[in-house]
Every structure is written in C-alpha cells, then in structure tokens.
mmCIF file of C-alpha atoms in Angstrom:
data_model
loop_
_atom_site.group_PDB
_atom_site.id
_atom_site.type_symbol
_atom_site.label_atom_id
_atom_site.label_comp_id
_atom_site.label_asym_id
_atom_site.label_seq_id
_atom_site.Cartn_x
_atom_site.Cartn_y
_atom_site.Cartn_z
ATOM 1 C CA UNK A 1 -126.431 9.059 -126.221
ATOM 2 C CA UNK A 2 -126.311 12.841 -127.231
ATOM 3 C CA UNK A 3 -126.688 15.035 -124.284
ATOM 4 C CA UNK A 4 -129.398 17.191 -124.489
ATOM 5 C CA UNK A 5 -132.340 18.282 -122.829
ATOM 6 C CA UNK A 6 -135.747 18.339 -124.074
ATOM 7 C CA UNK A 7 -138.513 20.975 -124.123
ATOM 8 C CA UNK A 8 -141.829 21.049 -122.601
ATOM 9 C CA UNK A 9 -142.951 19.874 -126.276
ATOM 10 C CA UNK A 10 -140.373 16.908 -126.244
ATOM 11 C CA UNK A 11 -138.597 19.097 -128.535
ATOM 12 C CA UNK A 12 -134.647 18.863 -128.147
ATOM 13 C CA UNK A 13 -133.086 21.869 -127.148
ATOM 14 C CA UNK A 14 -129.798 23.267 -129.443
ATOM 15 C CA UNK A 15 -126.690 23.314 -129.379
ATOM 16 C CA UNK A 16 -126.382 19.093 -128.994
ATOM 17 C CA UNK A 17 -122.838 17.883 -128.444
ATOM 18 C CA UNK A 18 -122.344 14.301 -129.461
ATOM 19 C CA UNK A 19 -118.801 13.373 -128.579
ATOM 20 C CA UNK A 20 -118.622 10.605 -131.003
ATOM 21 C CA UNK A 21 -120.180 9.664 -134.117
ATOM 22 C CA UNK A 22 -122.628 6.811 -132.603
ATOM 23 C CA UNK A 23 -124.086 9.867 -130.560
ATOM 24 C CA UNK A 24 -124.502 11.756 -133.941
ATOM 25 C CA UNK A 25 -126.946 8.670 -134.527
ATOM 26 C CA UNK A 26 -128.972 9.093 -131.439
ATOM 27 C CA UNK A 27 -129.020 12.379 -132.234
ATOM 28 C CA UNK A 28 -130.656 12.117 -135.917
ATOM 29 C CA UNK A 29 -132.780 9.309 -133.942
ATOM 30 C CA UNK A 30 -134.126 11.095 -131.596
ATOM 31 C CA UNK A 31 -134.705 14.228 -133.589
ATOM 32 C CA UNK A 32 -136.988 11.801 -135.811
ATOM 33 C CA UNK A 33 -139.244 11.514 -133.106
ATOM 34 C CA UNK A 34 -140.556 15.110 -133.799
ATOM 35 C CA UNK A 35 -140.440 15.097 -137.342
ATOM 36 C CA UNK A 36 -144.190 15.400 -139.603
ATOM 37 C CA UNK A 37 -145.005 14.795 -142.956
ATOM 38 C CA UNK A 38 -144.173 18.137 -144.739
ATOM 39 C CA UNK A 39 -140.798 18.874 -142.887
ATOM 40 C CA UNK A 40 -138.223 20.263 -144.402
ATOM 41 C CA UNK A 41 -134.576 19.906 -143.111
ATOM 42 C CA UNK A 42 -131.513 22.091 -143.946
ATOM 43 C CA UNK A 43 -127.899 20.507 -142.690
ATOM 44 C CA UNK A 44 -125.034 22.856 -143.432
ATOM 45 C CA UNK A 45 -121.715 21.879 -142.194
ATOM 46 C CA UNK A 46 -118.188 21.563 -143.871
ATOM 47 C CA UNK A 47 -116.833 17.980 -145.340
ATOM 48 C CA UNK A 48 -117.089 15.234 -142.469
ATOM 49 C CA UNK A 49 -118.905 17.232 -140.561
ATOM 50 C CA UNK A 50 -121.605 13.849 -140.418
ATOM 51 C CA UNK A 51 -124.473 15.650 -142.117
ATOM 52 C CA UNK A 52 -125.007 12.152 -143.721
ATOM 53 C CA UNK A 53 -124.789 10.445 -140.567
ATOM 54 C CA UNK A 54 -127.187 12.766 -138.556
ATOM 55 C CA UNK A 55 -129.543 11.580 -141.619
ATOM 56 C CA UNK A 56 -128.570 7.927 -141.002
ATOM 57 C CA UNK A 57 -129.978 8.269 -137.672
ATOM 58 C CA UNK A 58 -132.821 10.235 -138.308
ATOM 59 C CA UNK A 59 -133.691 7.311 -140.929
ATOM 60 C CA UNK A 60 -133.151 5.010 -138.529
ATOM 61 C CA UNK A 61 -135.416 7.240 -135.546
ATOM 62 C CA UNK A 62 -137.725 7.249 -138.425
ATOM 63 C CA UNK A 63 -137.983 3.157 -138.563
ATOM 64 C CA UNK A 64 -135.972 2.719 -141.839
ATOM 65 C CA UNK A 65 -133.586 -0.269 -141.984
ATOM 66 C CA UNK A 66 -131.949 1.177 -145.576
ATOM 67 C CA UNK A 67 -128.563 1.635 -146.169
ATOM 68 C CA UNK A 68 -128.115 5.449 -146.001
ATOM 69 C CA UNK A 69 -125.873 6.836 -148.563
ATOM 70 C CA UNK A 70 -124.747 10.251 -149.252
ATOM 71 C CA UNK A 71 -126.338 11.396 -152.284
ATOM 72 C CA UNK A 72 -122.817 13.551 -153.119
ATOM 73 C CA UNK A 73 -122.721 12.182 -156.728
ATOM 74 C CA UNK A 74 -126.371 10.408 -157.027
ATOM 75 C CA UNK A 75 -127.645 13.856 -156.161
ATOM 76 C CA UNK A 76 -131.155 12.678 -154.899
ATOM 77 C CA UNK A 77 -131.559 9.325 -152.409
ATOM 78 C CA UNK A 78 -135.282 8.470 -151.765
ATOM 79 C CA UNK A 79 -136.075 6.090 -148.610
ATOM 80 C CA UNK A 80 -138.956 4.930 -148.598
ATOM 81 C CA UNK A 81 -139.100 2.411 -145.725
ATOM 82 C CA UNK A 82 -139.623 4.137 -143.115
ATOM 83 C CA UNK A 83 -142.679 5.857 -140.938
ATOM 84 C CA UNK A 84 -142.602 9.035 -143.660
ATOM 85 C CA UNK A 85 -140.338 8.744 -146.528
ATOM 86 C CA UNK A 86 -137.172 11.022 -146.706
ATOM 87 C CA UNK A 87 -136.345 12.547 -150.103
ATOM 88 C CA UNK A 88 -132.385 13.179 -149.200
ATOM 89 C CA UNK A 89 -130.877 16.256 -151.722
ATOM 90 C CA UNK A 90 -127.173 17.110 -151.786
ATOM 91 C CA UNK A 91 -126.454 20.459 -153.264
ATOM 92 C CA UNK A 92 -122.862 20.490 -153.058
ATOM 93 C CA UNK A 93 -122.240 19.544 -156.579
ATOM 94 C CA UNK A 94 -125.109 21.776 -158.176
ATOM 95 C CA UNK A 95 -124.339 24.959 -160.288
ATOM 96 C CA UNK A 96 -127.499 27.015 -159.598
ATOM 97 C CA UNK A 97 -131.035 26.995 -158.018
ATOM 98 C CA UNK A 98 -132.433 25.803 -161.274
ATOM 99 C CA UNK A 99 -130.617 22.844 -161.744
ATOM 100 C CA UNK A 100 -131.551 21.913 -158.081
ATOM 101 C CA UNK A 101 -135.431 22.694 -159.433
ATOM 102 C CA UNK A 102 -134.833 20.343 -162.016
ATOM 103 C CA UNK A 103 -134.459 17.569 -159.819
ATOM 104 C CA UNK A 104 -137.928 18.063 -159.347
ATOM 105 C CA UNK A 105 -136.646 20.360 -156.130
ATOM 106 C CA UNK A 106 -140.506 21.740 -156.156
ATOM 107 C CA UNK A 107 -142.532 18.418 -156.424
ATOM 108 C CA UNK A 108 -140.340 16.538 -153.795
ATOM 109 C CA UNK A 109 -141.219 19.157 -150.921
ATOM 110 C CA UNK A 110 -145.248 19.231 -152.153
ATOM 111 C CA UNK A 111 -144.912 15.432 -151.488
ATOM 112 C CA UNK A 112 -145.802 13.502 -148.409
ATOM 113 C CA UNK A 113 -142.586 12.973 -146.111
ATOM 114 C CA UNK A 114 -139.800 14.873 -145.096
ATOM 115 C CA UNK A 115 -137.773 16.941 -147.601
ATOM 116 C CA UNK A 116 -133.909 17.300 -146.234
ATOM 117 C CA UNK A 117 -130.807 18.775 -148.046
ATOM 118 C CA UNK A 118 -127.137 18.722 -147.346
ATOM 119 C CA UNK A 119 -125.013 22.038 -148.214
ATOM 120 C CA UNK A 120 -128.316 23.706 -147.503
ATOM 121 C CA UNK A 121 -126.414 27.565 -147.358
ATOM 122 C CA UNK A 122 -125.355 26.950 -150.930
ATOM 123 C CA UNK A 123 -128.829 27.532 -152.662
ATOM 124 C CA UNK A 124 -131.251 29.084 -149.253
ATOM 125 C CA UNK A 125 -133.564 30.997 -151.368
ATOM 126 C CA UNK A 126 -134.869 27.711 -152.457
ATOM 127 C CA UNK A 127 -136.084 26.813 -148.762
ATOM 128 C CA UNK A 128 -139.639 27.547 -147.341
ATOM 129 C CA UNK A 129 -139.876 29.811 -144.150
ATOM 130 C CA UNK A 130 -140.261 26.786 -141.917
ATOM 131 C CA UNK A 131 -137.621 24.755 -142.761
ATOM 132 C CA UNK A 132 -135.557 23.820 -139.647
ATOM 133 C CA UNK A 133 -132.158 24.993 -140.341
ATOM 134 C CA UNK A 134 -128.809 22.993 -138.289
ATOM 135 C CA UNK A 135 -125.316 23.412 -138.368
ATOM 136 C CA UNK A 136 -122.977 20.472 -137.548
ATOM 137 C CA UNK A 137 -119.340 22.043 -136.164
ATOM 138 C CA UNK A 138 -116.396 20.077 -134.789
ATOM 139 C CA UNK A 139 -116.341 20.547 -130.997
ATOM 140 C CA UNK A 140 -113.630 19.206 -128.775
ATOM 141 C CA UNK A 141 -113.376 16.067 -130.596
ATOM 142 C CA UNK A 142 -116.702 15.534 -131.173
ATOM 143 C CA UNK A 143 -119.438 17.472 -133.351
ATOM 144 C CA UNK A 144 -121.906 20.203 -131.880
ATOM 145 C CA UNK A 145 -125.880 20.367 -133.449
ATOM 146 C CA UNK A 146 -126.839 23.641 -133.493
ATOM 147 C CA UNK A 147 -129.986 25.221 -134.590
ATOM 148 C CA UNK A 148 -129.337 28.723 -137.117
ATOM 149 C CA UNK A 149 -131.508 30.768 -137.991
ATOM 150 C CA UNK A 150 -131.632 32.122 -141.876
ATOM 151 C CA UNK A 151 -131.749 35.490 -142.259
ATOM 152 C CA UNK A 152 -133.588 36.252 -145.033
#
C-alpha cells in the first residue's frame, strides 16, 4: 500500500510516495474514500507520470469494475459504474479553454459525480476554487502525490 498517514478527518495527508505502480492504485483507492458528488479533481504531471492510473484506482476505490482508459485521444471517458460517476477529461491535446467548454466542460461539472482532468495546468482558469489540485513526480523509483496549491 501507499504510505501515508491520515488526518483526524480520514483525510490522507500529502506528499504520498507509492514506490510502485500497484501502490499508485491504493493510492487513487483510498483517496476515493473521501471523494462527494460535486468534486472536482486536477492531476498535473508529465507523460507516465500514472495520472491515468491514480484514476484507475480511484475508479476502482469508487466501486467501478470498468476498464479505465486514458481519454488522450477520446478526449472525454464517462464511468458510470461506480458509487458516483467520474466524467474523466484529458486536456493535453486541446487548443484553448473553449474547445475544452465545448466538450460540454460546463455541464459535466454541474452534474452529479466527480469531475477530474488530466494536464489540469494547461487550461486552470477553467477550474472552480475548490477543486483539489495533485501533482504526480517521479521519486526514487517510484512516484510522489503531492497536493499544489493554484495560485490564482
């Protein structure tokens, strides 16, 4: 498992280390366990960097038994299957902030579930003040969660 610490709210506490990428699963797992309808979630993180597996587990902490994809050329993955759906954006291959809106950016976080984007940094005006912002680095061979804060 990741090792972590939680908070007096059974919140996990950031950074995370998971030294390998099945930890990275327990680690989108267990952060599912704090996750409400109406969350939005911002992974930044370079290429491999296991944004999509983080979401894997978090689908899977969530209850979902779908195949998790990453929505690189797709754009948009919706899961339905799972304790809240997850409407799962990639921004990576997007030109500007209105072709994300487009996608229906707007309706998709006024809808019931959790709202998550990878390459979150490229288009952050787009992101309401609560969204929970992490950052997924390489860290002696393994990957370090870490919690950022947007400066606005």
């Amino acid at each position: 498992t990741c090792s972590k610490v939680f908070l007096t709210e059974t919140k996990l506490d950031f950074p995370i280390f998971c030294p390998s990428p099945e930890s990275l699963l327990d680690c989108g797992a267990e952060f599912a366990s704090d996750m409400a309808s109406g969350a939005v979630l911002a992974l930044v993180g370079g290429l491999g960097m296991g944004k999509t597996h983080f979401t894997k587990g978090l689908l899977r902490g969530l209850g979902s038994e779908e195949v998790v994809t990453s929505p690189t050329f797709a754009l948009l993955q919706e899961y339905q299957g799972a304790r809240l759906p997850v409407f799962h954006f990639d921004l990576y291959r997007l030109e500007g902030a209105e072709e994300v809106r487009r996608l229906g950016w707007d309706d998709y976080l006024e809808e019931e579930g959790v709202g998550m984007a990878e390459w979150a940094d490229v288009f952050p005006e787009l992101f309401p003040d609560e969204t929970i912002w992490l950052r997924i680095v390489e860290k002696d061979g393994g990957r370090m969660v870490e919690r950022m804060e947007l400066e606005r």
